[in-house]
mmCIF file of C-alpha atoms in Angstrom:
data_model
loop_
_atom_site.group_PDB
_atom_site.id
_atom_site.type_symbol
_atom_site.label_atom_id
_atom_site.label_comp_id
_atom_site.label_asym_id
_atom_site.label_seq_id
_atom_site.Cartn_x
_atom_site.Cartn_y
_atom_site.Cartn_z
ATOM 1 C CA UNK A 1 -99.274 61.022 3.646
ATOM 2 C CA UNK A 2 -96.805 61.726 0.945
ATOM 3 C CA UNK A 3 -95.781 58.195 0.206
ATOM 4 C CA UNK A 4 -97.108 58.337 -3.459
ATOM 5 C CA UNK A 5 -98.716 54.881 -3.024
ATOM 6 C CA UNK A 6 -102.296 53.885 -3.372
ATOM 7 C CA UNK A 7 -104.636 55.070 -0.646
ATOM 8 C CA UNK A 8 -107.216 52.319 -0.779
ATOM 9 C CA UNK A 9 -107.139 49.253 1.576
ATOM 10 C CA UNK A 10 -105.186 46.273 0.499
ATOM 11 C CA UNK A 11 -108.248 44.004 -0.127
ATOM 12 C CA UNK A 12 -109.877 46.655 -2.463
ATOM 13 C CA UNK A 13 -106.764 47.059 -4.722
ATOM 14 C CA UNK A 14 -106.653 45.404 -7.980
ATOM 15 C CA UNK A 15 -104.276 42.482 -8.288
ATOM 16 C CA UNK A 16 -101.551 43.127 -10.795
ATOM 17 C CA UNK A 17 -100.035 39.859 -11.758
ATOM 18 C CA UNK A 18 -98.065 39.399 -14.848
ATOM 19 C CA UNK A 19 -99.509 36.501 -16.758
ATOM 20 C CA UNK A 20 -96.918 33.793 -17.678
ATOM 21 C CA UNK A 21 -96.555 32.471 -21.221
ATOM 22 C CA UNK A 22 -99.718 30.439 -21.944
ATOM 23 C CA UNK A 23 -97.814 27.956 -24.033
ATOM 24 C CA UNK A 24 -95.382 27.192 -21.194
ATOM 25 C CA UNK A 25 -98.419 26.542 -18.858
ATOM 26 C CA UNK A 26 -100.003 24.197 -21.378
ATOM 27 C CA UNK A 27 -96.762 22.244 -21.778
ATOM 28 C CA UNK A 28 -96.303 22.044 -18.082
ATOM 29 C CA UNK A 29 -99.836 20.873 -17.527
ATOM 30 C CA UNK A 30 -99.442 18.231 -20.345
ATOM 31 C CA UNK A 31 -96.182 16.897 -18.867
ATOM 32 C CA UNK A 32 -97.722 16.731 -15.376
ATOM 33 C CA UNK A 33 -100.686 14.657 -16.669
ATOM 34 C CA UNK A 34 -98.325 12.450 -18.560
ATOM 35 C CA UNK A 35 -96.278 11.868 -15.407
ATOM 36 C CA UNK A 36 -99.382 11.074 -13.419
ATOM 37 C CA UNK A 37 -100.572 8.665 -16.061
ATOM 38 C CA UNK A 38 -97.115 7.037 -16.047
ATOM 39 C CA UNK A 39 -97.217 6.560 -12.335
ATOM 40 C CA UNK A 40 -100.698 5.213 -12.258
ATOM 41 C CA UNK A 41 -99.905 2.691 -14.953
ATOM 42 C CA UNK A 42 -96.761 1.661 -13.254
ATOM 43 C CA UNK A 43 -98.640 0.990 -10.033
ATOM 44 C CA UNK A 44 -101.460 -0.839 -11.936
ATOM 45 C CA UNK A 45 -99.092 -3.063 -13.975
ATOM 46 C CA UNK A 46 -96.565 -3.328 -11.034
ATOM 47 C CA UNK A 47 -93.855 -2.209 -13.362
ATOM 48 C CA UNK A 48 -93.060 1.042 -15.102
ATOM 49 C CA UNK A 49 -91.812 -0.880 -18.179
ATOM 50 C CA UNK A 50 -95.061 -2.670 -18.600
ATOM 51 C CA UNK A 51 -97.050 0.552 -18.112
ATOM 52 C CA UNK A 52 -94.842 2.278 -20.711
ATOM 53 C CA UNK A 53 -95.421 -0.710 -23.168
ATOM 54 C CA UNK A 54 -99.153 -0.163 -22.627
ATOM 55 C CA UNK A 55 -98.815 3.506 -23.487
ATOM 56 C CA UNK A 56 -96.634 2.657 -26.486
ATOM 57 C CA UNK A 57 -99.416 0.372 -27.738
ATOM 58 C CA UNK A 58 -101.967 3.320 -27.384
ATOM 59 C CA UNK A 59 -99.697 5.753 -29.284
ATOM 60 C CA UNK A 60 -99.053 3.201 -31.973
ATOM 61 C CA UNK A 61 -102.773 2.602 -32.357
ATOM 62 C CA UNK A 62 -103.382 6.318 -32.667
ATOM 63 C CA UNK A 63 -100.635 6.792 -35.262
ATOM 64 C CA UNK A 64 -101.895 3.989 -37.340
ATOM 65 C CA UNK A 65 -105.385 5.386 -37.267
ATOM 66 C CA UNK A 66 -104.076 8.849 -38.294
ATOM 67 C CA UNK A 67 -102.082 7.263 -41.101
ATOM 68 C CA UNK A 68 -105.172 5.514 -42.420
ATOM 69 C CA UNK A 69 -107.269 8.647 -42.222
ATOM 70 C CA UNK A 70 -104.840 11.038 -43.861
ATOM 71 C CA UNK A 71 -105.132 11.516 -47.699
ATOM 72 C CA UNK A 72 -102.582 9.427 -49.394
ATOM 73 C CA UNK A 73 -102.479 7.007 -46.400
ATOM 74 C CA UNK A 74 -104.037 4.108 -48.461
ATOM 75 C CA UNK A 75 -101.720 4.874 -51.445
ATOM 76 C CA UNK A 76 -98.587 4.922 -49.352
ATOM 77 C CA UNK A 77 -99.653 1.706 -47.671
ATOM 78 C CA UNK A 78 -100.198 0.139 -51.122
ATOM 79 C CA UNK A 79 -96.840 1.467 -52.351
ATOM 80 C CA UNK A 80 -95.193 -0.060 -49.338
ATOM 81 C CA UNK A 81 -96.810 -3.411 -50.168
ATOM 82 C CA UNK A 82 -95.613 -3.155 -53.781
ATOM 83 C CA UNK A 83 -92.131 -2.293 -52.537
ATOM 84 C CA UNK A 84 -92.021 -5.225 -50.159
ATOM 85 C CA UNK A 85 -93.120 -7.512 -53.045
ATOM 86 C CA UNK A 86 -90.431 -6.059 -55.327
ATOM 87 C CA UNK A 87 -87.834 -6.497 -52.595
ATOM 88 C CA UNK A 88 -88.929 -10.098 -52.246
ATOM 89 C CA UNK A 89 -88.475 -10.822 -55.945
ATOM 90 C CA UNK A 90 -85.256 -8.803 -56.310
ATOM 91 C CA UNK A 91 -83.833 -10.284 -53.160
ATOM 92 C CA UNK A 92 -82.561 -13.573 -54.677
ATOM 93 C CA UNK A 93 -81.288 -11.716 -57.743
ATOM 94 C CA UNK A 94 -79.495 -9.184 -55.600
ATOM 95 C CA UNK A 95 -77.922 -11.966 -53.506
ATOM 96 C CA UNK A 96 -76.688 -13.688 -56.696
ATOM 97 C CA UNK A 97 -75.317 -10.479 -58.040
ATOM 98 C CA UNK A 98 -73.508 -9.795 -54.887
ATOM 99 C CA UNK A 99 -72.039 -13.277 -54.752
ATOM 100 C CA UNK A 100 -70.832 -12.952 -58.317
ATOM 101 C CA UNK A 101 -69.242 -9.520 -57.553
ATOM 102 C CA UNK A 102 -67.613 -11.007 -54.502
ATOM 103 C CA UNK A 103 -66.269 -14.036 -56.501
ATOM 104 C CA UNK A 104 -64.975 -11.556 -59.178
ATOM 105 C CA UNK A 105 -63.067 -9.533 -56.577
ATOM 106 C CA UNK A 106 -61.532 -12.621 -55.009
ATOM 107 C CA UNK A 107 -60.111 -13.670 -58.355
ATOM 108 C CA UNK A 108 -58.295 -10.368 -58.826
#
């Protein structure tokens, strides 16, 4: 036999499969799990919108937890509180200034 191929039986040959990109496999698996979770919650809540709202709540809770754990999370939350307080006190002054500027432009 001069076929130049392997001479062993088919079941004894090593399988040569080119492996796909592992990252693509992980992403596809993650998306499939996400789709199954969406379908299950849609059936359970009898609405895909309500199931999605439930998943949004889980994601928001996780993000808030991570923000609280990260270094600087407490400081940024405190800075946001200070900024809100400053905006509350500056609000009436800013409205008065805008009204005065508006009146000034109307006179011209």
